[in-house]
Amino acid sequence: MADRIVIVGGGFAGLSTAIHLSRHIKSSDDIDILLIDKQSEHVYLPLIYEVASGGLMEKKKTKTLKKGVSLPFDLGGHLTGHENVQFRQGEVMDVDTKANEVKLSSGAVVSFDYLVMAMGAVSGTFGIEGVEKNATSLTSLDNALKIREKCSDLLVECEKKLRVGVNMVIVGGGPNGVEVSSEIAKALEHAKNKRGISCDWQITLVDAGPRILSNMGKFASWVATRRLKRLGVNIAAGTFVKSVKPSTVSVEPNERLKNVSPYIKSTKIKSDVTIWAAGVASRPQWKKWGLPIDERGYIKTLPTLQMFGLNHVFVAGDSASIIGRRMQQRAPEAIDQGRSVAENLIRVVRGQAILRSHHDMKWPFAIPLGGRFAISSLGPITVIGVFAYILRKAIDLKYFLSIMKLRHAISVWWHGGKAYLEND
Ligand SMILES: Cc1cc2nc3c(=O)[nH]c(=O)nc-3n(C[C@H](O)[C@H](O)[C@H](O)COP(=O)(O)OP(=O)(O)OC[C@H]3O[C@@H](n4cnc5c(N)ncnc54)[C@H](O)[C@@H]3O)c2cc1C
């Protein structure tokens, strides 16, 4: 009987593993590949800020907006364009690495010879009161649509003169928080200029660190700060969130950073919409399942991407904590780890004793800052403005081309891009 490789999670890492296996296995390898995901579609997360802010006045466009980021896994029982990979929709509720079984929420048990854990991470709430209940995290397509619907309803209320102002708090000044705040500010500018909808919008971007995009160079932070201020976003760096209520966010200055926060004492900021983009955390179930985890709860992994202590289980993407290395938790790194896992799995299946160590790379980034403006870094070179925006579009297209056939990839990129261009 053929050996079975089960991949849990069809995000960047899991899909990359499946596709690379599919491209490189031979019939003599005699393996079955099964990809399991709780969703029916692969979601291109880097563009979901466009879904949260796209076409706010056009209620019917949800389907069009989804087209540019959500790609159904299952075409006739097989993963898009890869007929030697089976797809099964199901939520994995337990993993037993001794019995070599995963259990699904339906009660079904799936056995494996080799397992790839690629479940990603969750939104980090850091135990702050009220976040889960009263804020919407920007980590899934459903949540992006929820944010869009809320903004859209508020705009309609403004148009009907049912309210004079709208307050929005976005927590997290990393790339996600910066992208979504600039794009929503741009969408509101668009609503004002093109539809005459004028409302007193107050968007506040809160971050506990000394500046927004603090993981990047000072120049990137300076460009993003200038751009956001021009779009009318209030920036509250050096500020901690203490709790989130249905219509307020309580904040206080970060005492370790003198004179950074615009607040001098505990303050309640009004908020009709609170968006949580403050980073990611590990999935609590890994501990429950008895997997080896590091001090932050991520799965301990060898440089070969084998789970610590188990040769037949591999880990890739945001879930993997490679011993002794700093986690990148970025899409291109997850894709690259998926590629390395596929390569090592093929070696194991073919009985080769030596596996390849995965090497991290420094990947270029391009952060959209509202409209046709972005900042991007290509090694030592930083590009800003429309060229960086074009670069970002090219990165998106390159990804779609890497996972789909040419016509399909161009169609997803083009149709999504067209819908998202509206605010640009
Ligand atoms: C809003 C947002 C924007 C981002 N933008 C960028 C960007 O512009 N550039 C960049 O480099 N990085 C970006 N990132 C980070 C990047 O998306 C992640 O690093 C990447 O998604 C990690 O890939 P992964 O495969 O490990 O996890 P994911 O892509 O999160 O995939 C995990 C998969 O596992 C599935 N899953 C989870 N639990 C279960 C279960 N119990 N059973 C079955 N299936 C399960 C999920 O449905 C999902 O499909 C962004 C992240 C977010 C949230």
Coordinates of C-alpha atoms and ligand atoms in Angstrom, one line a residue:
M1 CA 0.0 0.0 0.0
A2 CA 1.2 3.5 -0.8
D3 CA 2.6 5.7 2.1
R4 CA 0.3 8.6 3.0
I5 CA 1.5 12.1 3.6
V6 CA -1.0 14.2 5.4
I7 CA -0.6 18.0 5.4
V8 CA -2.6 19.9 8.0
G9 CA -3.3 23.5 6.9
G10 CA -3.5 24.8 3.3
G11 CA -2.1 28.3 3.9
F12 CA 1.2 29.4 2.4
A13 CA 3.3 26.7 3.9
G14 CA 0.9 23.8 3.5
L15 CA -0.1 24.6 0.0
S16 CA 3.6 25.2 -1.0
T17 CA 4.5 21.7 0.5
A18 CA 1.6 20.1 -1.5
I19 CA 2.4 21.8 -4.8
H20 CA 6.2 21.0 -4.6
L21 CA 5.5 17.4 -3.7
S22 CA 3.0 17.2 -6.5
R23 CA 5.5 18.5 -9.0
H24 CA 8.4 16.4 -7.9
I25 CA 7.1 12.9 -6.9
K26 CA 7.3 10.1 -9.4
S27 CA 4.9 7.2 -9.7
S28 CA 7.7 4.9 -8.4
D29 CA 7.6 6.9 -5.1
D30 CA 4.2 5.3 -4.4
I31 CA 2.8 8.0 -2.1
D32 CA -0.6 9.6 -1.6
I33 CA -0.8 13.2 -0.6
L34 CA -3.8 14.5 1.4
L35 CA -4.2 18.2 2.3
I36 CA -6.7 19.0 5.1
D37 CA -7.9 22.5 5.9
K38 CA -10.9 23.7 7.9
Q39 CA -11.7 26.2 5.1
S40 CA -12.7 25.4 1.6
E41 CA -10.4 28.0 0.2
H42 CA -6.8 29.2 0.3
V43 CA -6.8 32.8 1.4
Y44 CA -4.1 35.2 0.2
L45 CA -3.8 37.1 3.5
P46 CA -1.5 40.0 2.3
L47 CA -4.5 41.4 0.3
I48 CA -7.3 41.1 2.9
Y49 CA -6.8 44.7 3.9
E50 CA -8.2 45.5 0.5
V51 CA -11.3 43.4 1.3
A52 CA -11.8 45.3 4.6
S53 CA -11.6 48.7 2.8
G54 CA -12.7 47.9 -0.8
G55 CA -15.8 49.5 -2.4
L56 CA -17.3 50.6 0.9
M57 CA -20.4 52.1 -0.7
E58 CA -21.1 49.1 -3.0
K59 CA -22.9 46.5 -0.9
K60 CA -23.1 43.9 -3.7
K61 CA -19.5 43.7 -4.4
T62 CA -18.5 41.2 -1.7
K63 CA -18.2 38.4 -4.2
T64 CA -16.0 40.4 -6.5
L65 CA -13.8 41.5 -3.6
K66 CA -13.4 37.9 -2.4
K67 CA -12.3 36.8 -5.9
G68 CA -8.9 38.4 -5.6
V69 CA -7.9 36.7 -2.4
S70 CA -9.8 33.4 -2.0
L71 CA -8.9 30.4 -4.1
P72 CA -11.0 27.3 -3.8
F73 CA -8.9 24.2 -2.9
D74 CA -11.2 21.7 -4.4
L75 CA -11.6 21.3 -8.2
G76 CA -13.3 18.0 -8.8
G77 CA -11.9 16.5 -5.6
H78 CA -8.3 17.6 -6.3
L79 CA -6.2 20.5 -5.4
T80 CA -6.4 23.2 -8.0
G81 CA -4.4 22.0 -11.0
H82 CA -2.6 19.3 -9.0
E83 CA -4.3 16.0 -9.6
N84 CA -2.1 13.9 -7.4
V85 CA -3.1 15.8 -4.3
Q86 CA -6.4 15.1 -2.6
F87 CA -8.1 17.8 -0.6
R88 CA -10.4 17.2 2.4
Q89 CA -12.2 20.0 4.2
G90 CA -12.2 19.4 8.0
E91 CA -11.0 20.9 11.2
V92 CA -8.3 18.9 12.9
M93 CA -9.2 18.5 16.6
D94 CA -6.4 16.2 17.7
V95 CA -3.0 14.9 16.5
D96 CA -1.6 11.6 17.8
T97 CA 2.0 11.2 16.7
K98 CA 2.3 7.7 18.3
A99 CA -0.8 6.2 16.6
N100 CA -0.1 8.3 13.5
E101 CA -3.6 9.6 13.3
V102 CA -5.4 13.0 13.1
K103 CA -8.9 13.4 14.3
L104 CA -11.4 15.7 12.6
S105 CA -14.3 17.6 14.1
S106 CA -16.6 15.3 12.1
G107 CA -15.3 12.4 14.2
A108 CA -13.4 11.0 11.2
V109 CA -9.9 9.6 11.9
V110 CA -7.3 10.0 9.2
S111 CA -4.1 7.9 9.4
F112 CA -0.8 8.9 8.1
D113 CA 2.8 7.7 7.5
Y114 CA 4.2 11.2 7.4
L115 CA 2.6 14.4 8.7
V116 CA 3.2 18.1 7.9
M117 CA 1.9 20.6 10.5
A118 CA 1.2 23.9 8.8
M119 CA -1.6 25.4 10.8
G120 CA -0.2 28.9 11.0
A121 CA -0.7 31.1 14.1
V122 CA -3.6 33.0 15.7
S123 CA -4.2 36.6 16.5
G124 CA -2.3 37.6 19.7
T125 CA -4.6 39.3 22.2
F126 CA -2.0 39.2 25.0
G127 CA -4.7 38.6 27.6
I128 CA -6.0 42.2 27.2
E129 CA -9.6 42.5 28.5
G130 CA -12.4 42.7 25.9
V131 CA -10.2 42.2 22.8
E132 CA -11.8 39.0 21.7
K133 CA -15.4 40.2 22.3
N134 CA -15.2 43.8 21.2
A135 CA -12.4 44.1 18.6
T136 CA -12.2 42.4 15.2
S137 CA -8.9 40.9 14.4
L138 CA -7.6 41.3 10.9
T139 CA -6.6 37.6 10.4
S140 CA -9.3 36.1 8.3
L141 CA -11.4 36.8 5.2
D142 CA -14.6 36.6 7.3
N143 CA -13.3 39.3 9.7
A144 CA -12.1 41.5 6.8
L145 CA -15.7 41.3 5.4
K146 CA -17.1 42.1 8.9
I147 CA -14.9 45.2 9.1
R148 CA -15.9 46.3 5.7
E149 CA -19.6 45.8 6.5
K150 CA -19.3 47.9 9.7
C151 CA -17.5 50.7 7.9
S152 CA -20.0 50.6 5.1
D153 CA -23.0 50.8 7.5
L154 CA -21.3 53.8 9.2
L155 CA -20.8 55.6 5.9
V156 CA -24.5 55.1 5.0
E157 CA -25.4 56.6 8.4
C158 CA -23.2 59.5 7.6
E159 CA -24.7 59.9 4.2
K160 CA -28.2 59.9 5.7
K161 CA -27.0 62.5 8.3
L162 CA -27.8 60.0 11.1
R163 CA -24.4 60.7 12.6
V164 CA -21.8 63.5 12.3
G165 CA -18.7 61.6 13.3
V166 CA -17.2 58.1 13.3
N167 CA -14.3 56.9 15.5
M168 CA -12.1 54.0 14.7
V169 CA -9.2 52.6 16.6
I170 CA -6.7 50.3 14.9
V171 CA -4.3 48.5 17.3
G172 CA -0.9 47.5 16.0
G173 CA 1.5 49.7 14.1
G174 CA 3.1 46.8 12.2
P175 CA 2.6 46.3 8.4
N176 CA -1.0 45.0 8.8
G177 CA -2.2 47.9 11.0
V178 CA -0.4 50.4 8.8
E179 CA -1.8 48.9 5.6
V180 CA -5.4 48.8 6.8
S181 CA -5.4 52.2 8.4
S182 CA -4.0 53.9 5.3
E183 CA -6.4 52.1 3.0
I184 CA -9.5 52.8 5.1
A185 CA -8.4 56.5 5.3
K186 CA -8.0 56.5 1.5
A187 CA -11.5 54.9 1.1
L188 CA -13.1 57.6 3.3
E189 CA -11.3 60.3 1.3
H190 CA -12.7 58.6 -1.9
A191 CA -16.3 58.6 -0.4
K192 CA -15.9 62.3 0.4
N193 CA -14.5 63.4 -3.0
K194 CA -16.6 61.1 -5.2
R195 CA -19.8 60.8 -3.3
G196 CA -19.8 63.9 -1.2
I197 CA -20.2 61.9 2.0
S198 CA -18.6 64.0 4.6
C199 CA -18.3 62.9 8.2
D200 CA -15.9 63.7 11.0
W201 CA -13.7 60.5 10.9
Q202 CA -11.2 60.0 13.6
I203 CA -8.9 57.1 12.9
T204 CA -6.3 56.4 15.6
L205 CA -3.5 53.9 15.1
V206 CA -2.2 52.7 18.5
D207 CA 1.2 51.0 19.0
A208 CA 3.1 50.3 22.2
G209 CA 6.5 50.7 20.5
P210 CA 8.5 53.9 19.9
R211 CA 7.3 54.3 16.3
I212 CA 5.1 52.5 13.8
L213 CA 6.8 49.9 11.6
S214 CA 9.4 49.7 14.4
N215 CA 10.7 46.3 13.2
M216 CA 11.9 48.1 10.0
G217 CA 14.4 50.9 9.5
K218 CA 13.8 54.4 10.8
F219 CA 13.3 55.6 7.2
A220 CA 10.4 53.2 6.6
S221 CA 8.8 54.4 9.9
W222 CA 9.3 58.1 8.9
V223 CA 7.7 57.6 5.4
A224 CA 4.8 55.7 6.8
T225 CA 4.2 58.2 9.6
R226 CA 4.2 61.1 7.1
R227 CA 1.9 59.3 4.7
L228 CA -0.6 58.3 7.4
K229 CA -0.7 61.8 8.9
R230 CA -1.3 63.2 5.4
L231 CA -4.3 60.9 5.1
G232 CA -5.6 62.1 8.5
V233 CA -4.7 59.2 10.7
N234 CA -3.8 60.0 14.3
I235 CA -0.7 58.0 15.4
A236 CA -0.4 57.1 19.0
A237 CA 2.9 55.3 19.3
G238 CA 4.3 54.5 22.8
T239 CA 0.8 53.7 24.0
F240 CA -0.5 50.5 25.6
V241 CA -4.1 49.3 25.2
K242 CA -5.5 48.3 28.6
S243 CA -9.0 47.1 27.6
V244 CA -11.5 47.2 24.8
K245 CA -15.2 47.9 25.4
P246 CA -17.9 48.0 22.8
S247 CA -17.5 51.7 22.1
T248 CA -14.3 52.7 23.8
V249 CA -10.6 51.6 24.0
S250 CA -8.7 52.4 27.2
V251 CA -5.1 53.3 26.7
E252 CA -2.2 54.6 28.7
P253 CA 1.3 55.8 27.9
N254 CA 4.1 53.3 27.8
E255 CA 6.1 54.6 30.8
R256 CA 9.3 53.2 29.5
L257 CA 9.2 55.5 26.5
K258 CA 9.3 59.1 27.6
N259 CA 7.3 61.7 25.6
V260 CA 6.3 59.3 22.8
S261 CA 2.7 58.8 23.6
P262 CA 0.3 61.7 22.8
Y263 CA -1.5 60.7 26.1
I264 CA -0.1 61.8 29.4
K265 CA -2.4 59.6 31.5
S266 CA -5.0 56.8 31.2
T267 CA -7.5 57.8 28.5
K268 CA -10.6 56.3 26.9
I269 CA -10.7 56.7 23.2
K270 CA -14.2 56.5 21.6
S271 CA -14.4 53.7 19.0
D272 CA -17.2 52.6 16.8
V273 CA -14.9 50.1 15.1
T274 CA -11.9 48.5 16.8
I275 CA -9.5 46.6 14.5
W276 CA -7.0 44.3 16.2
A277 CA -3.7 44.0 14.2
A278 CA -1.3 43.6 17.1
G279 CA 0.5 40.5 16.0
V280 CA 0.2 36.8 16.2
A281 CA 0.5 34.1 18.9
S282 CA 0.8 30.3 19.0
R283 CA -2.2 27.9 18.9
P284 CA -3.0 26.7 22.4
Q285 CA -4.0 23.2 21.2
W286 CA -0.4 22.2 20.3
K287 CA 0.3 21.9 24.0
K288 CA -2.8 19.9 24.6
W289 CA -1.9 17.5 21.8
G290 CA 1.5 16.9 23.6
L291 CA 3.6 18.4 20.8
P292 CA 7.1 19.8 21.7
I293 CA 6.7 23.5 22.1
D294 CA 9.0 26.4 22.9
E295 CA 8.5 29.0 25.7
R296 CA 6.2 31.0 23.4
G297 CA 4.1 27.9 22.5
Y298 CA 5.3 27.4 18.9
I299 CA 6.3 23.9 17.7
K300 CA 10.0 23.1 18.3
T301 CA 11.6 22.2 15.0
L302 CA 15.0 21.0 13.8
P303 CA 16.8 22.8 10.9
T304 CA 15.6 20.0 8.7
L305 CA 12.0 21.1 9.6
Q306 CA 11.4 17.8 11.4
M307 CA 9.4 18.2 14.6
F308 CA 11.8 18.0 17.6
G309 CA 12.0 14.3 18.6
L310 CA 10.0 12.9 15.6
N311 CA 11.5 12.0 12.2
H312 CA 8.2 11.4 10.4
V313 CA 6.5 14.7 11.3
F314 CA 7.5 18.0 9.7
V315 CA 6.5 21.6 10.6
A316 CA 6.4 24.6 8.3
G317 CA 5.4 28.3 8.3
D318 CA 4.2 30.4 11.2
S319 CA 3.8 27.3 13.5
A320 CA 7.5 26.3 13.3
S321 CA 10.1 27.5 15.8
I322 CA 13.4 26.4 14.4
I323 CA 15.7 25.8 17.3
G324 CA 18.1 28.7 17.8
R325 CA 16.6 30.9 15.1
R326 CA 14.4 34.0 15.1
M327 CA 11.0 33.4 13.6
Q328 CA 10.2 35.5 10.5
Q329 CA 6.5 34.6 10.3
R330 CA 6.2 36.0 6.8
A331 CA 4.5 34.6 3.7
P332 CA 7.7 34.1 1.5
E333 CA 9.4 32.3 4.4
A334 CA 6.4 30.0 4.9
I335 CA 6.4 29.2 1.1
D336 CA 10.1 28.5 1.2
Q337 CA 9.8 26.3 4.3
G338 CA 7.0 24.4 2.5
R339 CA 9.4 23.8 -0.4
S340 CA 12.2 22.6 2.0
V341 CA 9.7 20.2 3.7
A342 CA 8.6 18.8 0.3
E343 CA 12.2 18.2 -0.7
N344 CA 13.1 16.5 2.6
L345 CA 9.9 14.3 2.5
I346 CA 10.9 13.1 -1.0
R347 CA 14.4 12.2 0.4
V348 CA 12.8 10.3 3.3
V349 CA 10.4 8.4 1.1
R350 CA 13.2 7.5 -1.2
G351 CA 15.2 6.1 1.7
Q352 CA 18.0 8.8 1.6
A353 CA 19.7 9.3 5.0
I354 CA 20.8 12.9 4.6
L355 CA 18.2 15.7 4.8
R356 CA 18.7 19.3 3.8
S357 CA 18.8 22.0 6.5
H358 CA 16.5 24.8 5.7
H359 CA 18.2 28.2 5.4
D360 CA 16.3 31.4 6.2
M361 CA 16.5 34.2 3.7
K362 CA 15.9 37.9 4.0
W363 CA 12.9 38.6 1.8
P364 CA 12.0 41.9 0.2
F365 CA 8.9 43.6 1.4
A366 CA 6.4 46.0 0.0
I367 CA 3.9 47.7 2.3
P368 CA 1.0 49.6 0.6
L369 CA 0.3 53.0 2.2
G370 CA -3.1 53.9 0.7
G371 CA -3.8 54.5 -3.0
R372 CA -1.0 53.9 -5.5
F373 CA 1.7 54.5 -2.9
A374 CA 3.8 52.0 -1.1
I375 CA 7.2 51.5 0.5
S376 CA 9.4 48.6 -0.4
S377 CA 12.8 47.4 0.4
L378 CA 14.9 45.3 -2.0
G379 CA 18.0 44.5 0.0
P380 CA 19.8 47.8 0.7
I381 CA 17.5 49.8 -1.6
T382 CA 14.3 51.4 -0.4
V383 CA 11.8 52.4 -3.0
I384 CA 8.7 54.6 -2.2
G385 CA 5.7 55.8 -4.1
V386 CA 4.2 54.4 -7.3
F387 CA 7.2 52.2 -8.2
A388 CA 6.9 50.4 -4.8
Y389 CA 3.2 50.0 -5.4
I390 CA 3.8 48.4 -8.8
L391 CA 6.4 46.1 -7.2
R392 CA 3.8 45.1 -4.7
K393 CA 1.4 44.2 -7.5
A394 CA 4.1 42.2 -9.2
I395 CA 4.8 40.3 -5.9
D396 CA 1.0 39.4 -5.8
L397 CA 1.0 38.2 -9.4
K398 CA 4.2 36.2 -8.9
Y399 CA 2.5 34.3 -6.0
F400 CA -0.6 33.5 -8.0
L401 CA 1.5 32.3 -10.9
S402 CA 3.4 30.0 -8.6
I403 CA 0.3 28.2 -7.4
M404 CA -2.0 28.2 -10.4
K405 CA -2.1 27.8 -14.1
L406 CA -1.3 31.0 -16.1
R407 CA -4.9 31.9 -17.2
H408 CA -6.4 31.3 -13.8
A409 CA -3.6 33.2 -12.0
I410 CA -4.0 36.2 -14.3
S411 CA -7.7 36.1 -13.9
V412 CA -7.6 36.2 -10.1
W413 CA -5.0 38.9 -10.0
W414 CA -6.7 41.0 -12.6
H415 CA -10.3 40.8 -11.4
G416 CA -9.3 41.3 -7.7
G417 CA -6.9 44.1 -8.7
K418 CA -9.6 45.9 -10.7
A419 CA -12.0 45.8 -7.7
Y420 CA -9.4 47.0 -5.3
L421 CA -8.3 49.8 -7.6
E422 CA -11.5 51.7 -6.9
N423 CA -10.1 53.5 -3.9
D424 CA -6.7 54.0 -5.4
Ligands
LIG1 C1 -3.7 40.3 7.5 C2 -2.4 39.7 7.3 C3 -1.6 40.2 6.3 C4 -0.3 39.7 6.0 N1 0.4 40.3 5.0 C5 1.6 39.8 4.8 C6 2.4 40.4 3.7 O1 2.0 41.3 3.1 N2 3.6 39.8 3.5 C7 4.1 38.8 4.2 O2 5.2 38.3 3.9 N3 3.4 38.2 5.2 C8 2.2 38.7 5.5 N4 1.4 38.1 6.5 C9 2.0 37.0 7.2 C10 1.7 35.7 6.4 O3 0.4 35.7 6.0 C11 2.0 34.5 7.3 O4 3.3 34.5 7.7 C12 1.6 33.2 6.6 O5 0.2 33.2 6.3 C13 2.0 32.0 7.3 O6 1.7 30.9 6.5 P1 1.3 29.5 7.2 O7 1.0 28.6 6.1 O8 2.2 29.1 8.3 O9 -0.1 29.9 7.9 P2 -1.6 30.3 7.3 O10 -1.3 31.0 6.0 O11 -2.2 31.1 8.4 O12 -2.3 29.0 7.1 C14 -2.7 28.1 8.1 C15 -3.8 27.3 7.5 O13 -4.2 26.3 8.5 C16 -5.6 26.1 8.5 N5 -5.9 25.6 9.8 C17 -5.7 26.1 11.0 N6 -6.1 25.3 12.0 C18 -6.6 24.2 11.4 C19 -7.2 23.1 11.9 N7 -7.4 22.8 13.3 N8 -7.6 22.1 11.1 C20 -7.5 22.3 9.7 N9 -6.9 23.4 9.2 C21 -6.5 24.4 10.0 C22 -6.1 27.5 8.3 O14 -7.4 27.4 7.8 C23 -5.1 28.0 7.2 O15 -5.5 27.8 5.9 C24 0.2 38.6 6.8 C25 -0.7 38.0 7.8 C26 -1.9 38.5 8.0 C27 -2.8 37.9 9.1

